[in-house]
Structures are given as structure tokens and as C-alpha cells.
Amino acid sequence: MDDLHLYDRVADELRRDGPQAGLWAKAFAESEGEKSRAEALYLRLRVAQLAASELAVAESERAQREQLKREAAERLELERQARAKAEGLTPIHWLLIGLIVSFLILIAFRAVLGP
């Protein structure tokens, strides 16, 4: 993934607002007080934060899209069932009719052929 836009964003943040205090303190401590190393580490840490945030947003949007798809499919199924019910016989009705007809045919054959 191209993270150049994230470095641009961090550079803009630094120009506009300066570093985030807590993150700067962490970078400074981890670089043992060496300012240039702390600055480089701050950039990497902040870019990693932004990348994680973008990933979380993308995942959330994907989950929302999937949920919307599931809800749409459920609505379509409910509409199909309502339409089938309004039209009359549903698949379960046809199954029951088929079983009854089969049973009647069996009884008729037994009557014709004998016990």
C-alpha cells in the first residue's frame, strides 16, 4: 500500500499543529533522547496510527456494505414469500398435494390389485 499520502498528512499536521504530545514523548523516550531519531520515530509511529485508522474505517465500511447486502437479501426473500402467499399455493402446499396424490394412487392400486 502506498503510504505517501499518510506522510503528507503527518507533515501537514506538524506544520499546522505540531506533534501530538503523548506520541512525541513516546518517540523521544524510545530514541533515548536523541532528537533526530525521535523525529524519525515520531513520523513512523504517527503514519502507523493513521494507517491503522484508515484500515479500521475501510473494514467498518466493508462490514456495513455486507450488512446492507444481507438485509436487502432478507427483504427480497420476505417479499418473495409474501408474493407466493398472496398468489396461493406455496412450495409446501405442492409438496403436501404431491404426497396426498401419491397416497391416493397407492390406495387405488391396492384396491385394483388386491391385498
mmCIF file with all atom_site columns, C-alpha atoms in Angstrom:
data_model
loop_
_atom_site.group_PDB
_atom_site.id
_atom_site.type_symbol
_atom_site.label_atom_id
_atom_site.label_alt_id
_atom_site.label_comp_id
_atom_site.label_asym_id
_atom_site.label_entity_id
_atom_site.label_seq_id
_atom_site.pdbx_PDB_ins_code
_atom_site.Cartn_x
_atom_site.Cartn_y
_atom_site.Cartn_z
_atom_site.occupancy
_atom_site.B_iso_or_equiv
_atom_site.pdbx_formal_charge
_atom_site.auth_seq_id
_atom_site.auth_comp_id
_atom_site.auth_asym_id
_atom_site.auth_atom_id
_atom_site.pdbx_PDB_model_num
ATOM 1   C CA . MET A 1 1   ? 0.000   0.000   0.000  1.00 0.00 ? 1   MET A CA 1
ATOM 2   C CA . ASP A 1 2   ? 1.289   3.440   -0.886 1.00 0.00 ? 2   ASP A CA 1
ATOM 3   C CA . ASP A 1 3   ? 1.600   5.385   2.353  1.00 0.00 ? 3   ASP A CA 1
ATOM 4   C CA . LEU A 1 4   ? 2.991   8.575   0.851  1.00 0.00 ? 4   LEU A CA 1
ATOM 5   C CA . HIS A 1 5   ? -0.332  10.343  1.429  1.00 0.00 ? 5   HIS A CA 1
ATOM 6   C CA . LEU A 1 6   ? -0.031  9.464   5.121  1.00 0.00 ? 6   LEU A CA 1
ATOM 7   C CA . TYR A 1 7   ? 3.423   11.071  5.343  1.00 0.00 ? 7   TYR A CA 1
ATOM 8   C CA . ASP A 1 8   ? 1.989   14.149  3.616  1.00 0.00 ? 8   ASP A CA 1
ATOM 9   C CA . ARG A 1 9   ? -0.792  14.235  6.170  1.00 0.00 ? 9   ARG A CA 1
ATOM 10  C CA . VAL A 1 10  ? 1.658   13.967  9.074  1.00 0.00 ? 10  VAL A CA 1
ATOM 11  C CA . ALA A 1 11  ? 3.825   16.717  7.574  1.00 0.00 ? 11  ALA A CA 1
ATOM 12  C CA . ASP A 1 12  ? 0.735   18.959  7.330  1.00 0.00 ? 12  ASP A CA 1
ATOM 13  C CA . GLU A 1 13  ? -0.205  18.137  10.923 1.00 0.00 ? 13  GLU A CA 1
ATOM 14  C CA . LEU A 1 14  ? 3.282   19.029  12.119 1.00 0.00 ? 14  LEU A CA 1
ATOM 15  C CA . ARG A 1 15  ? 3.269   22.350  10.252 1.00 0.00 ? 15  ARG A CA 1
ATOM 16  C CA . ARG A 1 16  ? -0.214  23.231  11.431 1.00 0.00 ? 16  ARG A CA 1
ATOM 17  C CA . ASP A 1 17  ? -0.417  21.855  14.990 1.00 0.00 ? 17  ASP A CA 1
ATOM 18  C CA . GLY A 1 18  ? 2.939   20.418  15.915 1.00 0.00 ? 18  GLY A CA 1
ATOM 19  C CA . PRO A 1 19  ? 3.446   16.883  17.181 1.00 0.00 ? 19  PRO A CA 1
ATOM 20  C CA . GLN A 1 20  ? 0.962   15.078  19.416 1.00 0.00 ? 20  GLN A CA 1
ATOM 21  C CA . ALA A 1 21  ? 2.368   15.369  22.921 1.00 0.00 ? 21  ALA A CA 1
ATOM 22  C CA . GLY A 1 22  ? 1.944   11.764  24.046 1.00 0.00 ? 22  GLY A CA 1
ATOM 23  C CA . LEU A 1 23  ? 3.251   10.279  20.842 1.00 0.00 ? 23  LEU A CA 1
ATOM 24  C CA . TRP A 1 24  ? 6.192   12.704  20.802 1.00 0.00 ? 24  TRP A CA 1
ATOM 25  C CA . ALA A 1 25  ? 7.049   11.707  24.366 1.00 0.00 ? 25  ALA A CA 1
ATOM 26  C CA . LYS A 1 26  ? 6.980   8.043   23.415 1.00 0.00 ? 26  LYS A CA 1
ATOM 27  C CA . ALA A 1 27  ? 9.186   8.624   20.359 1.00 0.00 ? 27  ALA A CA 1
ATOM 28  C CA . PHE A 1 28  ? 11.612  10.730  22.397 1.00 0.00 ? 28  PHE A CA 1
ATOM 29  C CA . ALA A 1 29  ? 11.827  8.109   25.150 1.00 0.00 ? 29  ALA A CA 1
ATOM 30  C CA . GLU A 1 30  ? 12.286  5.229   22.735 1.00 0.00 ? 30  GLU A CA 1
ATOM 31  C CA . SER A 1 31  ? 15.043  7.123   20.917 1.00 0.00 ? 31  SER A CA 1
ATOM 32  C CA . GLU A 1 32  ? 16.781  7.734   24.280 1.00 0.00 ? 32  GLU A CA 1
ATOM 33  C CA . GLY A 1 33  ? 16.524  11.483  23.949 1.00 0.00 ? 33  GLY A CA 1
ATOM 34  C CA . GLU A 1 34  ? 18.195  11.774  20.555 1.00 0.00 ? 34  GLU A CA 1
ATOM 35  C CA . LYS A 1 35  ? 16.093  14.409  18.809 1.00 0.00 ? 35  LYS A CA 1
ATOM 36  C CA . SER A 1 36  ? 16.672  13.428  15.158 1.00 0.00 ? 36  SER A CA 1
ATOM 37  C CA . ARG A 1 37  ? 15.942  9.761   15.914 1.00 0.00 ? 37  ARG A CA 1
ATOM 38  C CA . ALA A 1 38  ? 12.871  10.836  17.912 1.00 0.00 ? 38  ALA A CA 1
ATOM 39  C CA . GLU A 1 39  ? 11.592  12.885  14.972 1.00 0.00 ? 39  GLU A CA 1
ATOM 40  C CA . ALA A 1 40  ? 12.026  9.962   12.570 1.00 0.00 ? 40  ALA A CA 1
ATOM 41  C CA . LEU A 1 41  ? 10.402  7.570   15.016 1.00 0.00 ? 41  LEU A CA 1
ATOM 42  C CA . TYR A 1 42  ? 7.528   10.005  15.590 1.00 0.00 ? 42  TYR A CA 1
ATOM 43  C CA . LEU A 1 43  ? 6.876   10.093  11.844 1.00 0.00 ? 43  LEU A CA 1
ATOM 44  C CA . ARG A 1 44  ? 6.833   6.285   11.618 1.00 0.00 ? 44  ARG A CA 1
ATOM 45  C CA . LEU A 1 45  ? 4.591   5.939   14.684 1.00 0.00 ? 45  LEU A CA 1
ATOM 46  C CA . ARG A 1 46  ? 2.132   8.598   13.503 1.00 0.00 ? 46  ARG A CA 1
ATOM 47  C CA . VAL A 1 47  ? 1.965   7.124   9.992  1.00 0.00 ? 47  VAL A CA 1
ATOM 48  C CA . ALA A 1 48  ? 1.325   3.698   11.558 1.00 0.00 ? 48  ALA A CA 1
ATOM 49  C CA . GLN A 1 49  ? -1.523  5.217   13.630 1.00 0.00 ? 49  GLN A CA 1
ATOM 50  C CA . LEU A 1 50  ? -3.091  6.794   10.567 1.00 0.00 ? 50  LEU A CA 1
ATOM 51  C CA . ALA A 1 51  ? -2.714  3.596   8.527  1.00 0.00 ? 51  ALA A CA 1
ATOM 52  C CA . ALA A 1 52  ? -4.401  1.590   11.294 1.00 0.00 ? 52  ALA A CA 1
ATOM 53  C CA . SER A 1 53  ? -7.178  4.163   11.432 1.00 0.00 ? 53  SER A CA 1
ATOM 54  C CA . GLU A 1 54  ? -7.712  4.019   7.662  1.00 0.00 ? 54  GLU A CA 1
ATOM 55  C CA . LEU A 1 55  ? -7.753  0.232   7.801  1.00 0.00 ? 55  LEU A CA 1
ATOM 56  C CA . ALA A 1 56  ? -10.344 0.269   10.590 1.00 0.00 ? 56  ALA A CA 1
ATOM 57  C CA . VAL A 1 57  ? -12.536 2.691   8.647  1.00 0.00 ? 57  VAL A CA 1
ATOM 58  C CA . ALA A 1 58  ? -12.267 0.580   5.481  1.00 0.00 ? 58  ALA A CA 1
ATOM 59  C CA . GLU A 1 59  ? -13.141 -2.576  7.432  1.00 0.00 ? 59  GLU A CA 1
ATOM 60  C CA . SER A 1 60  ? -16.105 -0.849  9.061  1.00 0.00 ? 60  SER A CA 1
ATOM 61  C CA . GLU A 1 61  ? -17.374 0.342   5.669  1.00 0.00 ? 61  GLU A CA 1
ATOM 62  C CA . ARG A 1 62  ? -16.964 -3.172  4.234  1.00 0.00 ? 62  ARG A CA 1
ATOM 63  C CA . ALA A 1 63  ? -18.904 -4.648  7.159  1.00 0.00 ? 63  ALA A CA 1
ATOM 64  C CA . GLN A 1 64  ? -21.659 -2.063  6.677  1.00 0.00 ? 64  GLN A CA 1
ATOM 65  C CA . ARG A 1 65  ? -21.888 -2.901  2.962  1.00 0.00 ? 65  ARG A CA 1
ATOM 66  C CA . GLU A 1 66  ? -22.116 -6.616  3.767  1.00 0.00 ? 66  GLU A CA 1
ATOM 67  C CA . GLN A 1 67  ? -24.822 -5.936  6.352  1.00 0.00 ? 67  GLN A CA 1
ATOM 68  C CA . LEU A 1 68  ? -26.791 -3.885  3.825  1.00 0.00 ? 68  LEU A CA 1
ATOM 69  C CA . LYS A 1 69  ? -26.480 -6.726  1.290  1.00 0.00 ? 69  LYS A CA 1
ATOM 70  C CA . ARG A 1 70  ? -27.748 -9.253  3.862  1.00 0.00 ? 70  ARG A CA 1
ATOM 71  C CA . GLU A 1 71  ? -30.657 -7.005  4.796  1.00 0.00 ? 71  GLU A CA 1
ATOM 72  C CA . ALA A 1 72  ? -31.563 -6.499  1.130  1.00 0.00 ? 72  ALA A CA 1
ATOM 73  C CA . ALA A 1 73  ? -31.468 -10.255 0.521  1.00 0.00 ? 73  ALA A CA 1
ATOM 74  C CA . GLU A 1 74  ? -33.675 -10.839 3.561  1.00 0.00 ? 74  GLU A CA 1
ATOM 75  C CA . ARG A 1 75  ? -36.158 -8.209  2.330  1.00 0.00 ? 75  ARG A CA 1
ATOM 76  C CA . LEU A 1 76  ? -36.250 -9.835  -1.107 1.00 0.00 ? 76  LEU A CA 1
ATOM 77  C CA . GLU A 1 77  ? -36.884 -13.238 0.438  1.00 0.00 ? 77  GLU A CA 1
ATOM 78  C CA . LEU A 1 78  ? -39.673 -11.864 2.631  1.00 0.00 ? 78  LEU A CA 1
ATOM 79  C CA . GLU A 1 79  ? -41.205 -10.159 -0.392 1.00 0.00 ? 79  GLU A CA 1
ATOM 80  C CA . ARG A 1 80  ? -40.955 -13.403 -2.384 1.00 0.00 ? 80  ARG A CA 1
ATOM 81  C CA . GLN A 1 81  ? -42.646 -15.313 0.420  1.00 0.00 ? 81  GLN A CA 1
ATOM 82  C CA . ALA A 1 82  ? -45.381 -12.686 0.727  1.00 0.00 ? 82  ALA A CA 1
ATOM 83  C CA . ARG A 1 83  ? -45.945 -12.753 -3.039 1.00 0.00 ? 83  ARG A CA 1
ATOM 84  C CA . ALA A 1 84  ? -46.117 -16.554 -3.042 1.00 0.00 ? 84  ALA A CA 1
ATOM 85  C CA . LYS A 1 85  ? -48.561 -16.500 -0.153 1.00 0.00 ? 85  LYS A CA 1
ATOM 86  C CA . ALA A 1 86  ? -50.699 -13.896 -1.906 1.00 0.00 ? 86  ALA A CA 1
ATOM 87  C CA . GLU A 1 87  ? -50.664 -15.912 -5.122 1.00 0.00 ? 87  GLU A CA 1
ATOM 88  C CA . GLY A 1 88  ? -51.926 -19.019 -3.368 1.00 0.00 ? 88  GLY A CA 1
ATOM 89  C CA . LEU A 1 89  ? -50.015 -22.261 -3.261 1.00 0.00 ? 89  LEU A CA 1
ATOM 90  C CA . THR A 1 90  ? -46.511 -22.243 -1.853 1.00 0.00 ? 90  THR A CA 1
ATOM 91  C CA . PRO A 1 91  ? -43.907 -24.988 -2.338 1.00 0.00 ? 91  PRO A CA 1
ATOM 92  C CA . ILE A 1 92  ? -45.015 -26.670 0.881  1.00 0.00 ? 92  ILE A CA 1
ATOM 93  C CA . HIS A 1 93  ? -48.562 -26.824 -0.465 1.00 0.00 ? 93  HIS A CA 1
ATOM 94  C CA . TRP A 1 94  ? -47.355 -28.512 -3.642 1.00 0.00 ? 94  TRP A CA 1
ATOM 95  C CA . LEU A 1 95  ? -45.366 -30.987 -1.568 1.00 0.00 ? 95  LEU A CA 1
ATOM 96  C CA . LEU A 1 96  ? -48.407 -31.849 0.511  1.00 0.00 ? 96  LEU A CA 1
ATOM 97  C CA . ILE A 1 97  ? -50.585 -32.169 -2.593 1.00 0.00 ? 97  ILE A CA 1
ATOM 98  C CA . GLY A 1 98  ? -47.988 -34.482 -4.132 1.00 0.00 ? 98  GLY A CA 1
ATOM 99  C CA . LEU A 1 99  ? -47.921 -36.665 -1.020 1.00 0.00 ? 99  LEU A CA 1
ATOM 100 C CA . ILE A 1 100 ? -51.709 -36.869 -0.888 1.00 0.00 ? 100 ILE A CA 1
ATOM 101 C CA . VAL A 1 101 ? -51.956 -37.746 -4.599 1.00 0.00 ? 101 VAL A CA 1
ATOM 102 C CA . SER A 1 102 ? -49.263 -40.419 -4.184 1.00 0.00 ? 102 SER A CA 1
ATOM 103 C CA . PHE A 1 103 ? -51.123 -41.875 -1.222 1.00 0.00 ? 103 PHE A CA 1
ATOM 104 C CA . LEU A 1 104 ? -54.398 -41.924 -3.175 1.00 0.00 ? 104 LEU A CA 1
ATOM 105 C CA . ILE A 1 105 ? -52.712 -43.625 -6.142 1.00 0.00 ? 105 ILE A CA 1
ATOM 106 C CA . LEU A 1 106 ? -51.259 -46.234 -3.775 1.00 0.00 ? 106 LEU A CA 1
ATOM 107 C CA . ILE A 1 107 ? -54.700 -46.898 -2.290 1.00 0.00 ? 107 ILE A CA 1
ATOM 108 C CA . ALA A 1 108 ? -56.203 -47.181 -5.798 1.00 0.00 ? 108 ALA A CA 1
ATOM 109 C CA . PHE A 1 109 ? -53.554 -49.702 -6.921 1.00 0.00 ? 109 PHE A CA 1
ATOM 110 C CA . ARG A 1 110 ? -54.113 -51.781 -3.792 1.00 0.00 ? 110 ARG A CA 1
ATOM 111 C CA . ALA A 1 111 ? -57.832 -51.769 -4.442 1.00 0.00 ? 111 ALA A CA 1
ATOM 112 C CA . VAL A 1 112 ? -57.329 -52.880 -8.056 1.00 0.00 ? 112 VAL A CA 1
ATOM 113 C CA . LEU A 1 113 ? -54.580 -55.442 -7.403 1.00 0.00 ? 113 LEU A CA 1
ATOM 114 C CA . GLY A 1 114 ? -55.986 -56.752 -4.175 1.00 0.00 ? 114 GLY A CA 1
ATOM 115 C CA . PRO A 1 115 ? -54.331 -57.345 -0.843 1.00 0.00 ? 115 PRO A CA 1
#
